[in-house]
């Protein structure tokens, strides 16, 4: 699949926006190239997963064996799991199932797609809510602070953003459980699921989503605030101010559009962090997502499961980054 | 079933009950001892919501598969039946096998299937189903250790209701070894259909999803009344989350939740704490084959240097009992009359001098954080033996690394066993010379002889005497320093009654549980 890559055209500015169709074709072609590059990158990453697991002490056969099994028993387990074959051959086998949606079998004999079928949508739901909340909160707070640079609001927002940014997710999560469920009983302490594999009630999403959002919102508020400050120094903004436009109109029509690419890139980076934070938050709230599946797969040296989670997470992050790129290109095109 | 290595069994506790060395509660004819307050007449009905530990990535649906999750094991145990189950006294009780009879030489055992035993689809259980299931179990990589001494071809049916097992050697404790994993499924169940195979147990599977399940009462169960309408099993990755769920009323029972949670719940009058003594052993292993601890005097010195009461108090928060370096404390045959070792620093120093032990060196004690309290026990041990002049540095290893590099090989490391098995079980698994998992590399002719005599003796009284000799040698010179036993701890809402009080896997016997509301 790793053919010769075409020249990088993604950063070439669009000089003469032609008719709409022409632009659409250009964007599509560029998107295709980006996707191909990301797919190659993901394939390399997945190969790394297999190789790295191989380098760790122990393997899935020892990890899933019971005490009392002899060396011969463990060796048989190794054969049953196919671990006696070279790592690249196993990787190739696993990869060849990928296009058909087959993610292989876990070390304990369950289909990886079964393990991830409800876990992955659950994580997407939680991460999606957290990302949306982060975007809304950071834009609102950042803009509010930027209206009066150096004012009281600005100092308060920037200060608290720095403070929450420094709080690890687990501290926020534990505090939320203590206050909102154990002391007041307002919200459920943990997420429980029924036969359909999704959370029993929407109230179970509130605390985990907040635990993920708070630190990320802090980080993104600072990015928004900085991007707006940079953009405010641009000549066209000064012109708008001199034209006597009201501050909020200057912000929404002249400052914000130019700052958007930076803000989008910040949020895209947050997506990766949210997936990372999900591992911790899911454990504390017993949220049935892929974080816990991944952690346990690493313990079990369970390459197919780790690779399955990586492939799905990689696909999601790729899409988000692509969106951020498109926003940047669109803004860049629109500005010229 | 042996403890799976990655099993998250959380030991721990609160108030000391050093006198409790045998399973408490339960009369002799009672399968599982019941928690206090079980004197009222059981009421029928209701759904019990049970939290159990497990990792979503380690789920297995195969009753004979590689078990890592307590949640999976709980579901499997309620849907399927094993031939025998853990009990208080005796420690092996009938289940799908109503009775058993050994031959004179203790090699051939005949098990008779319980009358009226039926699968959930209505078909009667025959000897062929049992033979198929046992052979399937024997065919897994764990088969040789789960059915020790029994070859697949020596599992046969005799008529419709009798199964004959022929052991390679005399084995008086064979029925005990069938307690944990001999789950019976219909014969010729294909591997791909195993998750849907009907069981014979007190509950039927309504649904299973991502480690959670709903089980409904089997009204036709041959084993007697089942009171609950349904049991809902919820999988929890961390004991902390499970405790929070119980404290906020989202579940009714937190199974094996551990000492930290018990401490949290202590101040609350509306939570029952169920302590199951002798649940978890966390011995320190001193290599006997070679290395700095090969001299029995050095091992004796370390056993005298440890402050057992302080270990139980600090490592287990008091939820446990002092032990005497003999594994199998829950066994009715446990030798309570062997004098308890106490702390004697002067004697320890004397022994180290006699053995010319190099006290200028620092020795590494390897441990993991697999279970609660394990790494803490290593740290406290290191500070205690320093008072006897031995310098120990604790090294924590990641779980898989520990099992790959240190276990069975290290000079000084912590291990753990959470299976509540017998003296014989531990001897056969970890101390007999040829055992595959001889954790300390111990070879002792006198011990081997005493062990073989004990398992080859049919007469109970005579066997008890021989077992005492086994334990005496173990107490004197094995590679184990067993300072204490942790209680298993469950937390439950006040309405939950009839819960098991047995340690180890006895905790899954929920068929007699009921709700007083």
PDB file of C-alpha atoms in Angstrom, chain B residues 19-176:
ATOM      1  CA  UNK B  19      -8.440 -16.024  66.293  1.00  0.00           C
ATOM      2  CA  UNK B  20     -10.438 -16.766  63.181  1.00  0.00           C
ATOM      3  CA  UNK B  21      -8.300 -19.317  61.467  1.00  0.00           C
ATOM      4  CA  UNK B  22     -11.042 -21.433  60.027  1.00  0.00           C
ATOM      5  CA  UNK B  23     -14.003 -20.373  57.954  1.00  0.00           C
ATOM      6  CA  UNK B  24     -16.671 -18.892  60.147  1.00  0.00           C
ATOM      7  CA  UNK B  25     -20.417 -19.126  59.984  1.00  0.00           C
ATOM      8  CA  UNK B  26     -22.431 -21.899  58.446  1.00  0.00           C
ATOM      9  CA  UNK B  27     -23.392 -25.160  60.014  1.00  0.00           C
ATOM     10  CA  UNK B  28     -21.961 -28.450  58.854  1.00  0.00           C
ATOM     11  CA  UNK B  29     -24.727 -29.100  56.377  1.00  0.00           C
ATOM     12  CA  UNK B  30     -24.568 -25.642  54.929  1.00  0.00           C
ATOM     13  CA  UNK B  31     -22.808 -25.209  51.590  1.00  0.00           C
ATOM     14  CA  UNK B  32     -21.832 -21.624  52.054  1.00  0.00           C
ATOM     15  CA  UNK B  33     -21.766 -20.054  55.476  1.00  0.00           C
ATOM     16  CA  UNK B  34     -24.131 -17.130  55.564  1.00  0.00           C
ATOM     17  CA  UNK B  35     -23.594 -13.619  56.688  1.00  0.00           C
ATOM     18  CA  UNK B  36     -25.002 -12.472  60.023  1.00  0.00           C
ATOM     19  CA  UNK B  37     -28.702 -11.723  60.076  1.00  0.00           C
ATOM     20  CA  UNK B  38     -29.597 -14.711  57.960  1.00  0.00           C
ATOM     21  CA  UNK B  39     -31.777 -16.228  60.641  1.00  0.00           C
ATOM     22  CA  UNK B  40     -35.040 -14.858  59.267  1.00  0.00           C
ATOM     23  CA  UNK B  41     -37.095 -16.872  56.831  1.00  0.00           C
ATOM     24  CA  UNK B  42     -35.879 -16.089  53.316  1.00  0.00           C
ATOM     25  CA  UNK B  43     -38.244 -14.071  51.167  1.00  0.00           C
ATOM     26  CA  UNK B  44     -38.746 -14.794  47.492  1.00  0.00           C
ATOM     27  CA  UNK B  45     -38.389 -12.185  44.769  1.00  0.00           C
ATOM     28  CA  UNK B  46     -36.404  -9.126  43.789  1.00  0.00           C
ATOM     29  CA  UNK B  47     -33.355  -8.396  41.658  1.00  0.00           C
ATOM     30  CA  UNK B  48     -29.883  -8.276  43.199  1.00  0.00           C
ATOM     31  CA  UNK B  49     -27.459  -5.884  41.506  1.00  0.00           C
ATOM     32  CA  UNK B  50     -23.938  -7.189  41.996  1.00  0.00           C
ATOM     33  CA  UNK B  51     -20.713  -5.384  41.148  1.00  0.00           C
ATOM     34  CA  UNK B  52     -17.713  -7.596  40.360  1.00  0.00           C
ATOM     35  CA  UNK B  53     -14.172  -6.762  39.278  1.00  0.00           C
ATOM     36  CA  UNK B  54     -13.079  -7.286  35.704  1.00  0.00           C
ATOM     37  CA  UNK B  55     -11.355  -5.709  32.738  1.00  0.00           C
ATOM     38  CA  UNK B  56     -13.363  -5.106  29.580  1.00  0.00           C
ATOM     39  CA  UNK B  57     -10.462  -6.208  27.394  1.00  0.00           C
ATOM     40  CA  UNK B  58     -10.020  -9.504  29.229  1.00  0.00           C
ATOM     41  CA  UNK B  59     -13.576 -10.788  28.888  1.00  0.00           C
ATOM     42  CA  UNK B  60     -14.086 -14.478  28.221  1.00  0.00           C
ATOM     43  CA  UNK B  61     -17.334 -16.326  27.621  1.00  0.00           C
ATOM     44  CA  UNK B  62     -15.821 -19.802  27.670  1.00  0.00           C
ATOM     45  CA  UNK B  63     -16.425 -21.649  30.971  1.00  0.00           C
ATOM     46  CA  UNK B  64     -13.231 -23.610  30.349  1.00  0.00           C
ATOM     47  CA  UNK B  65     -11.285 -20.631  29.008  1.00  0.00           C
ATOM     48  CA  UNK B  66      -8.558 -18.526  30.496  1.00  0.00           C
ATOM     49  CA  UNK B  67     -10.247 -16.647  33.334  1.00  0.00           C
ATOM     50  CA  UNK B  68      -9.053 -13.237  34.414  1.00  0.00           C
ATOM     51  CA  UNK B  69     -12.276 -11.504  35.413  1.00  0.00           C
ATOM     52  CA  UNK B  70     -14.137 -12.114  38.638  1.00  0.00           C
ATOM     53  CA  UNK B  71     -17.214 -10.805  36.841  1.00  0.00           C
ATOM     54  CA  UNK B  72     -16.961 -13.481  34.145  1.00  0.00           C
ATOM     55  CA  UNK B  73     -16.339 -16.199  36.728  1.00  0.00           C
ATOM     56  CA  UNK B  74     -19.352 -15.070  38.763  1.00  0.00           C
ATOM     57  CA  UNK B  75     -21.648 -15.195  35.715  1.00  0.00           C
ATOM     58  CA  UNK B  76     -20.298 -18.577  34.598  1.00  0.00           C
ATOM     59  CA  UNK B  77     -20.639 -20.050  38.121  1.00  0.00           C
ATOM     60  CA  UNK B  78     -24.280 -19.048  38.395  1.00  0.00           C
ATOM     61  CA  UNK B  79     -25.218 -20.334  34.928  1.00  0.00           C
ATOM     62  CA  UNK B  80     -23.164 -23.549  34.910  1.00  0.00           C
ATOM     63  CA  UNK B  81     -22.515 -26.054  37.674  1.00  0.00           C
ATOM     64  CA  UNK B  82     -19.257 -27.642  38.711  1.00  0.00           C
ATOM     65  CA  UNK B  83     -19.227 -31.228  40.015  1.00  0.00           C
ATOM     66  CA  UNK B  84     -18.345 -30.093  43.532  1.00  0.00           C
ATOM     67  CA  UNK B  85     -18.300 -26.689  45.273  1.00  0.00           C
ATOM     68  CA  UNK B  86     -16.359 -25.168  48.175  1.00  0.00           C
ATOM     69  CA  UNK B  87     -17.850 -25.722  51.640  1.00  0.00           C
ATOM     70  CA  UNK B  88     -16.989 -24.967  55.240  1.00  0.00           C
ATOM     71  CA  UNK B  89     -16.741 -28.369  56.873  1.00  0.00           C
ATOM     72  CA  UNK B  90     -16.038 -30.453  54.909  1.00  0.00           C
ATOM     73  CA  UNK B  91     -14.440 -28.109  52.443  1.00  0.00           C
ATOM     74  CA  UNK B  92     -15.854 -29.969  49.442  1.00  0.00           C
ATOM     75  CA  UNK B  93     -19.621 -30.171  48.966  1.00  0.00           C
ATOM     76  CA  UNK B  94     -21.754 -31.924  46.327  1.00  0.00           C
ATOM     77  CA  UNK B  95     -23.194 -29.949  43.398  1.00  0.00           C
ATOM     78  CA  UNK B  96     -23.775 -31.577  40.020  1.00  0.00           C
ATOM     79  CA  UNK B  97     -22.135 -34.690  41.467  1.00  0.00           C
ATOM     80  CA  UNK B  98     -24.432 -35.766  44.305  1.00  0.00           C
ATOM     81  CA  UNK B  99     -21.930 -38.263  45.708  1.00  0.00           C
ATOM     82  CA  UNK B 100     -18.589 -39.908  44.970  1.00  0.00           C
ATOM     83  CA  UNK B 101     -16.820 -43.107  45.851  1.00  0.00           C
ATOM     84  CA  UNK B 102     -13.091 -43.853  45.585  1.00  0.00           C
ATOM     85  CA  UNK B 103     -11.555 -47.275  44.984  1.00  0.00           C
ATOM     86  CA  UNK B 104      -9.347 -48.918  47.635  1.00  0.00           C
ATOM     87  CA  UNK B 105      -6.182 -47.508  46.077  1.00  0.00           C
ATOM     88  CA  UNK B 106      -7.680 -43.981  45.745  1.00  0.00           C
ATOM     89  CA  UNK B 107      -7.001 -43.956  42.011  1.00  0.00           C
ATOM     90  CA  UNK B 108     -10.449 -44.687  40.567  1.00  0.00           C
ATOM     91  CA  UNK B 109     -13.237 -42.295  41.523  1.00  0.00           C
ATOM     92  CA  UNK B 110     -16.906 -42.752  40.621  1.00  0.00           C
ATOM     93  CA  UNK B 111     -19.098 -39.618  40.619  1.00  0.00           C
ATOM     94  CA  UNK B 112     -22.894 -39.930  40.552  1.00  0.00           C
ATOM     95  CA  UNK B 113     -24.853 -37.110  38.871  1.00  0.00           C
ATOM     96  CA  UNK B 114     -27.550 -35.402  40.957  1.00  0.00           C
ATOM     97  CA  UNK B 115     -31.110 -36.660  40.429  1.00  0.00           C
ATOM     98  CA  UNK B 116     -33.291 -34.382  38.328  1.00  0.00           C
ATOM     99  CA  UNK B 117     -30.385 -32.329  36.986  1.00  0.00           C
ATOM    100  CA  UNK B 118     -31.465 -30.669  33.743  1.00  0.00           C
ATOM    101  CA  UNK B 119     -29.977 -28.182  31.310  1.00  0.00           C
ATOM    102  CA  UNK B 120     -31.772 -24.864  30.895  1.00  0.00           C
ATOM    103  CA  UNK B 121     -33.247 -26.137  27.625  1.00  0.00           C
ATOM    104  CA  UNK B 122     -34.953 -28.957  29.526  1.00  0.00           C
ATOM    105  CA  UNK B 123     -32.745 -31.849  28.448  1.00  0.00           C
ATOM    106  CA  UNK B 124     -31.504 -34.114  31.279  1.00  0.00           C
ATOM    107  CA  UNK B 125     -27.806 -34.104  32.196  1.00  0.00           C
ATOM    108  CA  UNK B 126     -26.153 -37.410  31.306  1.00  0.00           C
ATOM    109  CA  UNK B 127     -22.745 -38.848  32.094  1.00  0.00           C
ATOM    110  CA  UNK B 128     -21.817 -38.229  28.459  1.00  0.00           C
ATOM    111  CA  UNK B 129     -22.306 -34.478  28.889  1.00  0.00           C
ATOM    112  CA  UNK B 130     -20.037 -34.514  31.937  1.00  0.00           C
ATOM    113  CA  UNK B 131     -17.384 -36.606  30.171  1.00  0.00           C
ATOM    114  CA  UNK B 132     -17.476 -34.267  27.171  1.00  0.00           C
ATOM    115  CA  UNK B 133     -17.104 -31.210  29.422  1.00  0.00           C
ATOM    116  CA  UNK B 134     -14.262 -32.637  31.507  1.00  0.00           C
ATOM    117  CA  UNK B 135     -12.397 -33.747  28.392  1.00  0.00           C
ATOM    118  CA  UNK B 136     -12.911 -30.324  26.865  1.00  0.00           C
ATOM    119  CA  UNK B 137     -11.473 -28.792  30.034  1.00  0.00           C
ATOM    120  CA  UNK B 138      -8.580 -31.246  29.991  1.00  0.00           C
ATOM    121  CA  UNK B 139      -7.864 -30.278  26.379  1.00  0.00           C
ATOM    122  CA  UNK B 140      -7.208 -26.610  27.199  1.00  0.00           C
ATOM    123  CA  UNK B 141      -3.640 -25.469  27.951  1.00  0.00           C
ATOM    124  CA  UNK B 142      -4.677 -25.169  31.616  1.00  0.00           C
ATOM    125  CA  UNK B 143      -6.188 -28.664  31.585  1.00  0.00           C
ATOM    126  CA  UNK B 144      -3.208 -30.485  33.036  1.00  0.00           C
ATOM    127  CA  UNK B 145      -3.092 -28.199  36.076  1.00  0.00           C
ATOM    128  CA  UNK B 146      -6.847 -27.976  36.529  1.00  0.00           C
ATOM    129  CA  UNK B 147      -7.341 -31.761  36.437  1.00  0.00           C
ATOM    130  CA  UNK B 148      -3.998 -32.899  37.859  1.00  0.00           C
ATOM    131  CA  UNK B 149      -3.078 -36.516  37.266  1.00  0.00           C
ATOM    132  CA  UNK B 150      -6.082 -37.222  35.039  1.00  0.00           C
ATOM    133  CA  UNK B 151      -5.581 -38.003  31.348  1.00  0.00           C
ATOM    134  CA  UNK B 152      -8.420 -37.338  28.904  1.00  0.00           C
ATOM    135  CA  UNK B 153      -8.816 -41.029  28.045  1.00  0.00           C
ATOM    136  CA  UNK B 154      -9.258 -41.840  31.755  1.00  0.00           C
ATOM    137  CA  UNK B 155     -12.493 -39.827  31.934  1.00  0.00           C
ATOM    138  CA  UNK B 156     -15.326 -42.206  31.032  1.00  0.00           C
ATOM    139  CA  UNK B 157     -19.071 -42.720  31.456  1.00  0.00           C
ATOM    140  CA  UNK B 158     -20.548 -45.741  33.205  1.00  0.00           C
ATOM    141  CA  UNK B 159     -24.239 -45.783  32.383  1.00  0.00           C
ATOM    142  CA  UNK B 160     -26.345 -42.614  32.337  1.00  0.00           C
ATOM    143  CA  UNK B 161     -25.537 -41.126  35.677  1.00  0.00           C
ATOM    144  CA  UNK B 162     -22.011 -42.170  36.653  1.00  0.00           C
ATOM    145  CA  UNK B 163     -18.698 -40.676  35.580  1.00  0.00           C
ATOM    146  CA  UNK B 164     -15.468 -42.522  36.292  1.00  0.00           C
ATOM    147  CA  UNK B 165     -12.152 -40.704  36.692  1.00  0.00           C
ATOM    148  CA  UNK B 166      -8.928 -42.698  36.915  1.00  0.00           C
ATOM    149  CA  UNK B 167      -5.992 -40.786  38.360  1.00  0.00           C
ATOM    150  CA  UNK B 168      -2.345 -41.546  37.519  1.00  0.00           C
ATOM    151  CA  UNK B 169      -1.610 -41.695  41.246  1.00  0.00           C
ATOM    152  CA  UNK B 170      -3.475 -42.164  44.500  1.00  0.00           C
ATOM    153  CA  UNK B 171      -5.217 -38.881  45.283  1.00  0.00           C
ATOM    154  CA  UNK B 172      -7.424 -38.612  48.365  1.00  0.00           C
ATOM    155  CA  UNK B 173      -8.254 -34.981  47.542  1.00  0.00           C
ATOM    156  CA  UNK B 174      -9.462 -35.421  43.979  1.00  0.00           C
ATOM    157  CA  UNK B 175     -13.030 -34.145  44.659  1.00  0.00           C
ATOM    158  CA  UNK B 176     -11.566 -30.901  46.043  1.00  0.00           C
TER     159      UNK B 176
END
